[in-house]
mmCIF entry with sequence, helices, sheets and N, C-alpha, C, O atoms, coordinates in Angstrom:
data_MODEL
# 
_entry.id   MODEL 
# 
_entity.id                         1 
_entity.type                       polymer 
_entity.pdbx_number_of_molecules   1 
# 
_entity_poly.entity_id                      1 
_entity_poly.type                           'polypeptide(L)' 
_entity_poly.nstd_linkage                   no 
_entity_poly.nstd_monomer                   no 
_entity_poly.pdbx_seq_one_letter_code       MVTPKFNIEVRHLRYVVTAAEQGSFRKASAKLGVRESTISRQIRELEDGLGSS 
_entity_poly.pdbx_seq_one_letter_code_can   MVTPKFNIEVRHLRYVVTAAEQGSFRKASAKLGVRESTISRQIRELEDGLGSS 
_entity_poly.pdbx_strand_id                 A 
# 
loop_
_entity_poly_seq.entity_id 
_entity_poly_seq.num 
_entity_poly_seq.mon_id 
_entity_poly_seq.hetero 
1 1  MET n 
1 2  VAL n 
1 3  THR n 
1 4  PRO n 
1 5  LYS n 
1 6  PHE n 
1 7  ASN n 
1 8  ILE n 
1 9  GLU n 
1 10 VAL n 
1 11 ARG n 
1 12 HIS n 
1 13 LEU n 
1 14 ARG n 
1 15 TYR n 
1 16 VAL n 
1 17 VAL n 
1 18 THR n 
1 19 ALA n 
1 20 ALA n 
1 21 GLU n 
1 22 GLN n 
1 23 GLY n 
1 24 SER n 
1 25 PHE n 
1 26 ARG n 
1 27 LYS n 
1 28 ALA n 
1 29 SER n 
1 30 ALA n 
1 31 LYS n 
1 32 LEU n 
1 33 GLY n 
1 34 VAL n 
1 35 ARG n 
1 36 GLU n 
1 37 SER n 
1 38 THR n 
1 39 ILE n 
1 40 SER n 
1 41 ARG n 
1 42 GLN n 
1 43 ILE n 
1 44 ARG n 
1 45 GLU n 
1 46 LEU n 
1 47 GLU n 
1 48 ASP n 
1 49 GLY n 
1 50 LEU n 
1 51 GLY n 
1 52 SER n 
1 53 SER n 
# 
_struct_asym.id          A 
_struct_asym.entity_id   1 
# 
loop_
_struct_conf.conf_type_id 
_struct_conf.id 
_struct_conf.pdbx_PDB_helix_id 
_struct_conf.beg_label_comp_id 
_struct_conf.beg_label_asym_id 
_struct_conf.beg_label_seq_id 
_struct_conf.pdbx_beg_PDB_ins_code 
_struct_conf.end_label_comp_id 
_struct_conf.end_label_asym_id 
_struct_conf.end_label_seq_id 
_struct_conf.pdbx_end_PDB_ins_code 
_struct_conf.beg_auth_comp_id 
_struct_conf.beg_auth_asym_id 
_struct_conf.beg_auth_seq_id 
_struct_conf.end_auth_comp_id 
_struct_conf.end_auth_asym_id 
_struct_conf.end_auth_seq_id 
_struct_conf.pdbx_PDB_helix_class 
_struct_conf.details 
_struct_conf.pdbx_PDB_helix_length 
HELX_P HELX_P1 AA1 VAL A 10 ? GLN A 22 ? VAL A 10 GLN A 22 1 ? 13 
HELX_P HELX_P2 AA2 PHE A 25 ? LEU A 32 ? PHE A 25 LEU A 32 1 ? 8  
HELX_P HELX_P3 AA3 GLU A 36 ? LEU A 50 ? GLU A 36 LEU A 50 1 ? 15 
# 
_struct_conf_type.id          HELX_P 
_struct_conf_type.criteria    ? 
_struct_conf_type.reference   ? 
# 
loop_
_atom_site.group_PDB 
_atom_site.id 
_atom_site.type_symbol 
_atom_site.label_atom_id 
_atom_site.label_alt_id 
_atom_site.label_comp_id 
_atom_site.label_asym_id 
_atom_site.label_entity_id 
_atom_site.label_seq_id 
_atom_site.pdbx_PDB_ins_code 
_atom_site.Cartn_x 
_atom_site.Cartn_y 
_atom_site.Cartn_z 
_atom_site.occupancy 
_atom_site.B_iso_or_equiv 
_atom_site.pdbx_formal_charge 
_atom_site.auth_seq_id 
_atom_site.auth_comp_id 
_atom_site.auth_asym_id 
_atom_site.auth_atom_id 
_atom_site.pdbx_PDB_model_num 
ATOM 1   N N  . MET A 1 1  ? 16.920 -20.806 1.518  1.00 0.00 ? 1  MET A N  1 
ATOM 2   C CA . MET A 1 1  ? 17.231 -19.510 2.073  1.00 0.00 ? 1  MET A CA 1 
ATOM 3   C C  . MET A 1 1  ? 18.373 -18.900 1.264  1.00 0.00 ? 1  MET A C  1 
ATOM 4   O O  . MET A 1 1  ? 19.363 -19.560 0.949  1.00 0.00 ? 1  MET A O  1 
ATOM 5   N N  . VAL A 1 2  ? 18.203 -17.620 0.940  1.00 0.00 ? 2  VAL A N  1 
ATOM 6   C CA . VAL A 1 2  ? 19.229 -16.899 0.143  1.00 0.00 ? 2  VAL A CA 1 
ATOM 7   C C  . VAL A 1 2  ? 20.219 -16.229 1.068  1.00 0.00 ? 2  VAL A C  1 
ATOM 8   O O  . VAL A 1 2  ? 19.828 -15.496 1.976  1.00 0.00 ? 2  VAL A O  1 
ATOM 9   N N  . THR A 1 3  ? 21.449 -16.465 0.856  1.00 0.00 ? 3  THR A N  1 
ATOM 10  C CA . THR A 1 3  ? 22.508 -15.820 1.662  1.00 0.00 ? 3  THR A CA 1 
ATOM 11  C C  . THR A 1 3  ? 22.820 -14.448 1.049  1.00 0.00 ? 3  THR A C  1 
ATOM 12  O O  . THR A 1 3  ? 23.108 -14.367 -0.145 1.00 0.00 ? 3  THR A O  1 
ATOM 13  N N  . PRO A 1 4  ? 22.769 -13.381 1.836  1.00 0.00 ? 4  PRO A N  1 
ATOM 14  C CA . PRO A 1 4  ? 23.086 -12.038 1.253  1.00 0.00 ? 4  PRO A CA 1 
ATOM 15  C C  . PRO A 1 4  ? 24.517 -11.947 0.867  1.00 0.00 ? 4  PRO A C  1 
ATOM 16  O O  . PRO A 1 4  ? 25.384 -12.502 1.543  1.00 0.00 ? 4  PRO A O  1 
ATOM 17  N N  . LYS A 1 5  ? 24.792 -11.254 -0.214 1.00 0.00 ? 5  LYS A N  1 
ATOM 18  C CA . LYS A 1 5  ? 26.175 -11.098 -0.678 1.00 0.00 ? 5  LYS A CA 1 
ATOM 19  C C  . LYS A 1 5  ? 26.871 -9.869  -0.061 1.00 0.00 ? 5  LYS A C  1 
ATOM 20  O O  . LYS A 1 5  ? 28.065 -9.648  -0.263 1.00 0.00 ? 5  LYS A O  1 
ATOM 21  N N  . PHE A 1 6  ? 26.088 -9.075  0.699  1.00 0.00 ? 6  PHE A N  1 
ATOM 22  C CA . PHE A 1 6  ? 26.558 -7.866  1.261  1.00 0.00 ? 6  PHE A CA 1 
ATOM 23  C C  . PHE A 1 6  ? 26.324 -7.844  2.752  1.00 0.00 ? 6  PHE A C  1 
ATOM 24  O O  . PHE A 1 6  ? 25.213 -8.134  3.197  1.00 0.00 ? 6  PHE A O  1 
ATOM 25  N N  . ASN A 1 7  ? 27.316 -7.515  3.531  1.00 0.00 ? 7  ASN A N  1 
ATOM 26  C CA . ASN A 1 7  ? 27.159 -7.425  4.977  1.00 0.00 ? 7  ASN A CA 1 
ATOM 27  C C  . ASN A 1 7  ? 27.080 -5.959  5.361  1.00 0.00 ? 7  ASN A C  1 
ATOM 28  O O  . ASN A 1 7  ? 28.007 -5.188  5.111  1.00 0.00 ? 7  ASN A O  1 
ATOM 29  N N  . ILE A 1 8  ? 25.973 -5.584  5.967  1.00 0.00 ? 8  ILE A N  1 
ATOM 30  C CA . ILE A 1 8  ? 25.872 -4.222  6.474  1.00 0.00 ? 8  ILE A CA 1 
ATOM 31  C C  . ILE A 1 8  ? 26.728 -4.110  7.750  1.00 0.00 ? 8  ILE A C  1 
ATOM 32  O O  . ILE A 1 8  ? 26.612 -4.920  8.669  1.00 0.00 ? 8  ILE A O  1 
ATOM 33  N N  . GLU A 1 9  ? 27.561 -3.114  7.773  1.00 0.00 ? 9  GLU A N  1 
ATOM 34  C CA . GLU A 1 9  ? 28.406 -2.877  8.950  1.00 0.00 ? 9  GLU A CA 1 
ATOM 35  C C  . GLU A 1 9  ? 27.924 -1.689  9.696  1.00 0.00 ? 9  GLU A C  1 
ATOM 36  O O  . GLU A 1 9  ? 27.220 -0.834  9.159  1.00 0.00 ? 9  GLU A O  1 
ATOM 37  N N  . VAL A 1 10 ? 28.317 -1.635  10.978 1.00 0.00 ? 10 VAL A N  1 
ATOM 38  C CA . VAL A 1 10 ? 27.895 -0.563  11.818 1.00 0.00 ? 10 VAL A CA 1 
ATOM 39  C C  . VAL A 1 10 ? 28.349 0.796   11.258 1.00 0.00 ? 10 VAL A C  1 
ATOM 40  O O  . VAL A 1 10 ? 27.618 1.780   11.368 1.00 0.00 ? 10 VAL A O  1 
ATOM 41  N N  . ARG A 1 11 ? 29.511 0.854   10.677 1.00 0.00 ? 11 ARG A N  1 
ATOM 42  C CA . ARG A 1 11 ? 29.976 2.131   10.137 1.00 0.00 ? 11 ARG A CA 1 
ATOM 43  C C  . ARG A 1 11 ? 29.096 2.653   9.032  1.00 0.00 ? 11 ARG A C  1 
ATOM 44  O O  . ARG A 1 11 ? 28.886 3.860   8.914  1.00 0.00 ? 11 ARG A O  1 
ATOM 45  N N  . HIS A 1 12 ? 28.570 1.737   8.204  1.00 0.00 ? 12 HIS A N  1 
ATOM 46  C CA . HIS A 1 12 ? 27.622 2.186   7.194  1.00 0.00 ? 12 HIS A CA 1 
ATOM 47  C C  . HIS A 1 12 ? 26.402 2.904   7.810  1.00 0.00 ? 12 HIS A C  1 
ATOM 48  O O  . HIS A 1 12 ? 25.994 3.981   7.374  1.00 0.00 ? 12 HIS A O  1 
ATOM 49  N N  . LEU A 1 13 ? 25.861 2.268   8.817  1.00 0.00 ? 13 LEU A N  1 
ATOM 50  C CA . LEU A 1 13 ? 24.703 2.849   9.480  1.00 0.00 ? 13 LEU A CA 1 
ATOM 51  C C  . LEU A 1 13 ? 25.045 4.147   10.210 1.00 0.00 ? 13 LEU A C  1 
ATOM 52  O O  . LEU A 1 13 ? 24.261 5.097   10.198 1.00 0.00 ? 13 LEU A O  1 
ATOM 53  N N  . ARG A 1 14 ? 26.208 4.183   10.839 1.00 0.00 ? 14 ARG A N  1 
ATOM 54  C CA . ARG A 1 14 ? 26.627 5.449   11.539 1.00 0.00 ? 14 ARG A CA 1 
ATOM 55  C C  . ARG A 1 14 ? 26.759 6.570   10.523 1.00 0.00 ? 14 ARG A C  1 
ATOM 56  O O  . ARG A 1 14 ? 26.339 7.695   10.792 1.00 0.00 ? 14 ARG A O  1 
ATOM 57  N N  . TYR A 1 15 ? 27.345 6.282   9.340  1.00 0.00 ? 15 TYR A N  1 
ATOM 58  C CA . TYR A 1 15 ? 27.521 7.341   8.351  1.00 0.00 ? 15 TYR A CA 1 
ATOM 59  C C  . TYR A 1 15 ? 26.166 7.819   7.829  1.00 0.00 ? 15 TYR A C  1 
ATOM 60  O O  . TYR A 1 15 ? 25.956 9.021   7.668  1.00 0.00 ? 15 TYR A O  1 
ATOM 61  N N  . VAL A 1 16 ? 25.254 6.897   7.568  1.00 0.00 ? 16 VAL A N  1 
ATOM 62  C CA . VAL A 1 16 ? 23.942 7.274   7.043  1.00 0.00 ? 16 VAL A CA 1 
ATOM 63  C C  . VAL A 1 16 ? 23.195 8.134   8.084  1.00 0.00 ? 16 VAL A C  1 
ATOM 64  O O  . VAL A 1 16 ? 22.676 9.201   7.757  1.00 0.00 ? 16 VAL A O  1 
ATOM 65  N N  . VAL A 1 17 ? 23.150 7.667   9.302  1.00 0.00 ? 17 VAL A N  1 
ATOM 66  C CA . VAL A 1 17 ? 22.426 8.374   10.368 1.00 0.00 ? 17 VAL A CA 1 
ATOM 67  C C  . VAL A 1 17 ? 23.007 9.761   10.593 1.00 0.00 ? 17 VAL A C  1 
ATOM 68  O O  . VAL A 1 17 ? 22.272 10.744  10.692 1.00 0.00 ? 17 VAL A O  1 
ATOM 69  N N  . THR A 1 18 ? 24.313 9.835   10.673 1.00 0.00 ? 18 THR A N  1 
ATOM 70  C CA . THR A 1 18 ? 24.960 11.105  10.883 1.00 0.00 ? 18 THR A CA 1 
ATOM 71  C C  . THR A 1 18 ? 24.742 12.091  9.722  1.00 0.00 ? 18 THR A C  1 
ATOM 72  O O  . THR A 1 18 ? 24.491 13.276  9.936  1.00 0.00 ? 18 THR A O  1 
ATOM 73  N N  . ALA A 1 19 ? 24.846 11.568  8.483  1.00 0.00 ? 19 ALA A N  1 
ATOM 74  C CA . ALA A 1 19 ? 24.572 12.437  7.328  1.00 0.00 ? 19 ALA A CA 1 
ATOM 75  C C  . ALA A 1 19 ? 23.142 12.946  7.354  1.00 0.00 ? 19 ALA A C  1 
ATOM 76  O O  . ALA A 1 19 ? 22.885 14.111  7.052  1.00 0.00 ? 19 ALA A O  1 
ATOM 77  N N  . ALA A 1 20 ? 22.216 12.076  7.714  1.00 0.00 ? 20 ALA A N  1 
ATOM 78  C CA . ALA A 1 20 ? 20.819 12.481  7.777  1.00 0.00 ? 20 ALA A CA 1 
ATOM 79  C C  . ALA A 1 20 ? 20.577 13.518  8.894  1.00 0.00 ? 20 ALA A C  1 
ATOM 80  O O  . ALA A 1 20 ? 19.868 14.505  8.698  1.00 0.00 ? 20 ALA A O  1 
ATOM 81  N N  . GLU A 1 21 ? 21.165 13.275  10.031 1.00 0.00 ? 21 GLU A N  1 
ATOM 82  C CA . GLU A 1 21 ? 21.059 14.229  11.182 1.00 0.00 ? 21 GLU A CA 1 
ATOM 83  C C  . GLU A 1 21 ? 21.682 15.594  10.836 1.00 0.00 ? 21 GLU A C  1 
ATOM 84  O O  . GLU A 1 21 ? 21.127 16.643  11.163 1.00 0.00 ? 21 GLU A O  1 
ATOM 85  N N  . GLN A 1 22 ? 22.807 15.557  10.192 1.00 0.00 ? 22 GLN A N  1 
ATOM 86  C CA . GLN A 1 22 ? 23.566 16.769  9.903  1.00 0.00 ? 22 GLN A CA 1 
ATOM 87  C C  . GLN A 1 22 ? 23.080 17.477  8.655  1.00 0.00 ? 22 GLN A C  1 
ATOM 88  O O  . GLN A 1 22 ? 23.330 18.669  8.474  1.00 0.00 ? 22 GLN A O  1 
ATOM 89  N N  . GLY A 1 23 ? 22.387 16.748  7.796  1.00 0.00 ? 23 GLY A N  1 
ATOM 90  C CA . GLY A 1 23 ? 21.838 17.346  6.579  1.00 0.00 ? 23 GLY A CA 1 
ATOM 91  C C  . GLY A 1 23 ? 22.811 17.508  5.446  1.00 0.00 ? 23 GLY A C  1 
ATOM 92  O O  . GLY A 1 23 ? 22.465 18.084  4.414  1.00 0.00 ? 23 GLY A O  1 
ATOM 93  N N  . SER A 1 24 ? 24.064 16.997  5.614  1.00 0.00 ? 24 SER A N  1 
ATOM 94  C CA . SER A 1 24 ? 25.006 17.033  4.542  1.00 0.00 ? 24 SER A CA 1 
ATOM 95  C C  . SER A 1 24 ? 26.192 16.131  4.834  1.00 0.00 ? 24 SER A C  1 
ATOM 96  O O  . SER A 1 24 ? 26.516 15.862  5.991  1.00 0.00 ? 24 SER A O  1 
ATOM 97  N N  . PHE A 1 25 ? 26.834 15.670  3.774  1.00 0.00 ? 25 PHE A N  1 
ATOM 98  C CA . PHE A 1 25 ? 28.025 14.829  3.950  1.00 0.00 ? 25 PHE A CA 1 
ATOM 99  C C  . PHE A 1 25 ? 29.146 15.644  4.535  1.00 0.00 ? 25 PHE A C  1 
ATOM 100 O O  . PHE A 1 25 ? 29.924 15.129  5.339  1.00 0.00 ? 25 PHE A O  1 
ATOM 101 N N  . ARG A 1 26 ? 29.254 16.893  4.160  1.00 0.00 ? 26 ARG A N  1 
ATOM 102 C CA . ARG A 1 26 ? 30.330 17.753  4.647  1.00 0.00 ? 26 ARG A CA 1 
ATOM 103 C C  . ARG A 1 26 ? 30.260 17.893  6.183  1.00 0.00 ? 26 ARG A C  1 
ATOM 104 O O  . ARG A 1 26 ? 31.274 17.756  6.868  1.00 0.00 ? 26 ARG A O  1 
ATOM 105 N N  . LYS A 1 27 ? 29.050 18.169  6.716  1.00 0.00 ? 27 LYS A N  1 
ATOM 106 C CA . LYS A 1 27 ? 28.855 18.300  8.168  1.00 0.00 ? 27 LYS A CA 1 
ATOM 107 C C  . LYS A 1 27 ? 29.037 16.998  8.855  1.00 0.00 ? 27 LYS A C  1 
ATOM 108 O O  . LYS A 1 27 ? 29.597 16.943  9.950  1.00 0.00 ? 27 LYS A O  1 
ATOM 109 N N  . ALA A 1 28 ? 28.571 15.926  8.232  1.00 0.00 ? 28 ALA A N  1 
ATOM 110 C CA . ALA A 1 28 ? 28.717 14.585  8.824  1.00 0.00 ? 28 ALA A CA 1 
ATOM 111 C C  . ALA A 1 28 ? 30.205 14.208  8.882  1.00 0.00 ? 28 ALA A C  1 
ATOM 112 O O  . ALA A 1 28 ? 30.630 13.611  9.870  1.00 0.00 ? 28 ALA A O  1 
ATOM 113 N N  . SER A 1 29 ? 30.985 14.523  7.893  1.00 0.00 ? 29 SER A N  1 
ATOM 114 C CA . SER A 1 29 ? 32.387 14.185  7.868  1.00 0.00 ? 29 SER A CA 1 
ATOM 115 C C  . SER A 1 29 ? 33.143 14.989  8.983  1.00 0.00 ? 29 SER A C  1 
ATOM 116 O O  . SER A 1 29 ? 34.063 14.468  9.613  1.00 0.00 ? 29 SER A O  1 
ATOM 117 N N  . ALA A 1 30 ? 32.736 16.236  9.200  1.00 0.00 ? 30 ALA A N  1 
ATOM 118 C CA . ALA A 1 30 ? 33.354 16.992  10.283 1.00 0.00 ? 30 ALA A CA 1 
ATOM 119 C C  . ALA A 1 30 ? 32.995 16.436  11.616 1.00 0.00 ? 30 ALA A C  1 
ATOM 120 O O  . ALA A 1 30 ? 33.853 16.367  12.496 1.00 0.00 ? 30 ALA A O  1 
ATOM 121 N N  . LYS A 1 31 ? 31.790 16.041  11.810 1.00 0.00 ? 31 LYS A N  1 
ATOM 122 C CA . LYS A 1 31 ? 31.343 15.480  13.071 1.00 0.00 ? 31 LYS A CA 1 
ATOM 123 C C  . LYS A 1 31 ? 32.010 14.134  13.365 1.00 0.00 ? 31 LYS A C  1 
ATOM 124 O O  . LYS A 1 31 ? 32.380 13.863  14.507 1.00 0.00 ? 31 LYS A O  1 
ATOM 125 N N  . LEU A 1 32 ? 32.166 13.284  12.332 1.00 0.00 ? 32 LEU A N  1 
ATOM 126 C CA . LEU A 1 32 ? 32.796 12.009  12.512 1.00 0.00 ? 32 LEU A CA 1 
ATOM 127 C C  . LEU A 1 32 ? 34.303 11.965  12.414 1.00 0.00 ? 32 LEU A C  1 
ATOM 128 O O  . LEU A 1 32 ? 34.940 10.972  12.768 1.00 0.00 ? 32 LEU A O  1 
ATOM 129 N N  . GLY A 1 33 ? 34.873 13.085  11.916 1.00 0.00 ? 33 GLY A N  1 
ATOM 130 C CA . GLY A 1 33 ? 36.351 13.113  11.821 1.00 0.00 ? 33 GLY A CA 1 
ATOM 131 C C  . GLY A 1 33 ? 36.896 12.312  10.652 1.00 0.00 ? 33 GLY A C  1 
ATOM 132 O O  . GLY A 1 33 ? 38.026 11.826  10.707 1.00 0.00 ? 33 GLY A O  1 
ATOM 133 N N  . VAL A 1 34 ? 36.109 12.170  9.598  1.00 0.00 ? 34 VAL A N  1 
ATOM 134 C CA . VAL A 1 34 ? 36.577 11.459  8.404  1.00 0.00 ? 34 VAL A CA 1 
ATOM 135 C C  . VAL A 1 34 ? 36.374 12.367  7.194  1.00 0.00 ? 34 VAL A C  1 
ATOM 136 O O  . VAL A 1 34 ? 35.692 13.390  7.252  1.00 0.00 ? 34 VAL A O  1 
ATOM 137 N N  . ARG A 1 35 ? 37.003 11.941  6.091  1.00 0.00 ? 35 ARG A N  1 
ATOM 138 C CA . ARG A 1 35 ? 36.835 12.774  4.866  1.00 0.00 ? 35 ARG A CA 1 
ATOM 139 C C  . ARG A 1 35 ? 35.441 12.668  4.271  1.00 0.00 ? 35 ARG A C  1 
ATOM 140 O O  . ARG A 1 35 ? 34.782 11.634  4.384  1.00 0.00 ? 35 ARG A O  1 
ATOM 141 N N  . GLU A 1 36 ? 35.008 13.721  3.651  1.00 0.00 ? 36 GLU A N  1 
ATOM 142 C CA . GLU A 1 36 ? 33.667 13.731  3.020  1.00 0.00 ? 36 GLU A CA 1 
ATOM 143 C C  . GLU A 1 36 ? 33.577 12.614  1.968  1.00 0.00 ? 36 GLU A C  1 
ATOM 144 O O  . GLU A 1 36 ? 32.521 12.005  1.796  1.00 0.00 ? 36 GLU A O  1 
ATOM 145 N N  . SER A 1 37 ? 34.637 12.363  1.301  1.00 0.00 ? 37 SER A N  1 
ATOM 146 C CA . SER A 1 37 ? 34.625 11.303  0.265  1.00 0.00 ? 37 SER A CA 1 
ATOM 147 C C  . SER A 1 37 ? 34.419 9.900   0.917  1.00 0.00 ? 37 SER A C  1 
ATOM 148 O O  . SER A 1 37 ? 33.840 8.999   0.309  1.00 0.00 ? 37 SER A O  1 
ATOM 149 N N  . THR A 1 38 ? 34.902 9.755   2.143  1.00 0.00 ? 38 THR A N  1 
ATOM 150 C CA . THR A 1 38 ? 34.659 8.500   2.853  1.00 0.00 ? 38 THR A CA 1 
ATOM 151 C C  . THR A 1 38 ? 33.176 8.303   3.159  1.00 0.00 ? 38 THR A C  1 
ATOM 152 O O  . THR A 1 38 ? 32.637 7.212   2.970  1.00 0.00 ? 38 THR A O  1 
ATOM 153 N N  . ILE A 1 39 ? 32.544 9.321   3.615  1.00 0.00 ? 39 ILE A N  1 
ATOM 154 C CA . ILE A 1 39 ? 31.045 9.281   3.856  1.00 0.00 ? 39 ILE A CA 1 
ATOM 155 C C  . ILE A 1 39 ? 30.332 8.924   2.537  1.00 0.00 ? 39 ILE A C  1 
ATOM 156 O O  . ILE A 1 39 ? 29.514 8.006   2.484  1.00 0.00 ? 39 ILE A O  1 
ATOM 157 N N  . SER A 1 40 ? 30.651 9.638   1.532  1.00 0.00 ? 40 SER A N  1 
ATOM 158 C CA . SER A 1 40 ? 29.998 9.418   0.239  1.00 0.00 ? 40 SER A CA 1 
ATOM 159 C C  . SER A 1 40 ? 30.194 7.976   -0.274 1.00 0.00 ? 40 SER A C  1 
ATOM 160 O O  . SER A 1 40 ? 29.251 7.300   -0.685 1.00 0.00 ? 40 SER A O  1 
ATOM 161 N N  . ARG A 1 41 ? 31.460 7.546   -0.229 1.00 0.00 ? 41 ARG A N  1 
ATOM 162 C CA . ARG A 1 41 ? 31.773 6.210   -0.731 1.00 0.00 ? 41 ARG A CA 1 
ATOM 163 C C  . ARG A 1 41 ? 31.111 5.097   0.085  1.00 0.00 ? 41 ARG A C  1 
ATOM 164 O O  . ARG A 1 41 ? 30.598 4.138   -0.492 1.00 0.00 ? 41 ARG A O  1 
ATOM 165 N N  . GLN A 1 42 ? 31.112 5.208   1.393  1.00 0.00 ? 42 GLN A N  1 
ATOM 166 C CA . GLN A 1 42 ? 30.483 4.215   2.219  1.00 0.00 ? 42 GLN A CA 1 
ATOM 167 C C  . GLN A 1 42 ? 28.986 4.163   2.102  1.00 0.00 ? 42 GLN A C  1 
ATOM 168 O O  . GLN A 1 42 ? 28.413 3.078   2.188  1.00 0.00 ? 42 GLN A O  1 
ATOM 169 N N  . ILE A 1 43 ? 28.321 5.288   1.908  1.00 0.00 ? 43 ILE A N  1 
ATOM 170 C CA . ILE A 1 43 ? 26.866 5.313   1.689  1.00 0.00 ? 43 ILE A CA 1 
ATOM 171 C C  . ILE A 1 43 ? 26.576 4.737   0.311  1.00 0.00 ? 43 ILE A C  1 
ATOM 172 O O  . ILE A 1 43 ? 25.606 3.997   0.151  1.00 0.00 ? 43 ILE A O  1 
ATOM 173 N N  . ARG A 1 44 ? 27.397 5.058   -0.695 1.00 0.00 ? 44 ARG A N  1 
ATOM 174 C CA . ARG A 1 44 ? 27.218 4.469   -2.034 1.00 0.00 ? 44 ARG A CA 1 
ATOM 175 C C  . ARG A 1 44 ? 27.392 2.933   -1.974 1.00 0.00 ? 44 ARG A C  1 
ATOM 176 O O  . ARG A 1 44 ? 26.628 2.200   -2.603 1.00 0.00 ? 44 ARG A O  1 
ATOM 177 N N  . GLU A 1 45 ? 28.397 2.452   -1.216 1.00 0.00 ? 45 GLU A N  1 
ATOM 178 C CA . GLU A 1 45 ? 28.619 1.056   -1.064 1.00 0.00 ? 45 GLU A CA 1 
ATOM 179 C C  . GLU A 1 45 ? 27.420 0.379   -0.409 1.00 0.00 ? 45 GLU A C  1 
ATOM 180 O O  . GLU A 1 45 ? 27.041 -0.722  -0.808 1.00 0.00 ? 45 GLU A O  1 
ATOM 181 N N  . LEU A 1 46 ? 26.825 1.017   0.583  1.00 0.00 ? 46 LEU A N  1 
ATOM 182 C CA . LEU A 1 46 ? 25.633 0.498   1.237  1.00 0.00 ? 46 LEU A CA 1 
ATOM 183 C C  . LEU A 1 46 ? 24.428 0.414   0.254  1.00 0.00 ? 46 LEU A C  1 
ATOM 184 O O  . LEU A 1 46 ? 23.705 -0.581  0.212  1.00 0.00 ? 46 LEU A O  1 
ATOM 185 N N  . GLU A 1 47 ? 24.256 1.481   -0.513 1.00 0.00 ? 47 GLU A N  1 
ATOM 186 C CA . GLU A 1 47 ? 23.169 1.514   -1.476 1.00 0.00 ? 47 GLU A CA 1 
ATOM 187 C C  . GLU A 1 47 ? 23.363 0.444   -2.527 1.00 0.00 ? 47 GLU A C  1 
ATOM 188 O O  . GLU A 1 47 ? 22.398 -0.230  -2.887 1.00 0.00 ? 47 GLU A O  1 
ATOM 189 N N  . ASP A 1 48 ? 24.566 0.260   -3.035 1.00 0.00 ? 48 ASP A N  1 
ATOM 190 C CA . ASP A 1 48 ? 24.861 -0.740  -4.043 1.00 0.00 ? 48 ASP A CA 1 
ATOM 191 C C  . ASP A 1 48 ? 24.650 -2.132  -3.460 1.00 0.00 ? 48 ASP A C  1 
ATOM 192 O O  . ASP A 1 48 ? 24.090 -3.004  -4.125 1.00 0.00 ? 48 ASP A O  1 
ATOM 193 N N  . GLY A 1 49 ? 25.089 -2.343  -2.238 1.00 0.00 ? 49 GLY A N  1 
ATOM 194 C CA . GLY A 1 49 ? 24.912 -3.658  -1.610 1.00 0.00 ? 49 GLY A CA 1 
ATOM 195 C C  . GLY A 1 49 ? 23.493 -4.036  -1.351 1.00 0.00 ? 49 GLY A C  1 
ATOM 196 O O  . GLY A 1 49 ? 23.141 -5.215  -1.349 1.00 0.00 ? 49 GLY A O  1 
ATOM 197 N N  . LEU A 1 50 ? 22.652 -3.016  -1.126 1.00 0.00 ? 50 LEU A N  1 
ATOM 198 C CA . LEU A 1 50 ? 21.230 -3.258  -0.878 1.00 0.00 ? 50 LEU A CA 1 
ATOM 199 C C  . LEU A 1 50 ? 20.425 -3.304  -2.199 1.00 0.00 ? 50 LEU A C  1 
ATOM 200 O O  . LEU A 1 50 ? 19.251 -3.673  -2.220 1.00 0.00 ? 50 LEU A O  1 
ATOM 201 N N  . GLY A 1 51 ? 21.085 -2.927  -3.264 1.00 0.00 ? 51 GLY A N  1 
ATOM 202 C CA . GLY A 1 51 ? 20.391 -2.900  -4.563 1.00 0.00 ? 51 GLY A CA 1 
ATOM 203 C C  . GLY A 1 51 ? 19.539 -1.755  -4.831 1.00 0.00 ? 51 GLY A C  1 
ATOM 204 O O  . GLY A 1 51 ? 18.656 -1.814  -5.687 1.00 0.00 ? 51 GLY A O  1 
ATOM 205 N N  . SER A 1 52 ? 19.774 -0.671  -4.107 1.00 0.00 ? 52 SER A N  1 
ATOM 206 C CA . SER A 1 52 ? 19.050 0.588   -4.358 1.00 0.00 ? 52 SER A CA 1 
ATOM 207 C C  . SER A 1 52 ? 19.898 1.527   -5.146 1.00 0.00 ? 52 SER A C  1 
ATOM 208 O O  . SER A 1 52 ? 21.076 1.252   -5.370 1.00 0.00 ? 52 SER A O  1 
ATOM 209 N N  . SER A 1 53 ? 19.347 2.618   -5.573 1.00 0.00 ? 53 SER A N  1 
ATOM 210 C CA . SER A 1 53 ? 20.049 3.730   -6.327 1.00 0.00 ? 53 SER A CA 1 
ATOM 211 C C  . SER A 1 53 ? 19.308 4.012   -7.555 1.00 0.00 ? 53 SER A C  1 
ATOM 212 O O  . SER A 1 53 ? 19.702 4.887   -8.327 1.00 0.00 ? 53 SER A O  1 
# 
């Protein structure tokens, strides 16, 4: 069995879902009360951890 090197956290999923629902990182950041760069960075971290991009 291979142990994953990346742990998906709830915040990663919350940011992805909110960005998808809102249609933009800017709107998602306003809805979640975080900076747009935080949304972008966390989604990039998720993509990198999953090996996509």
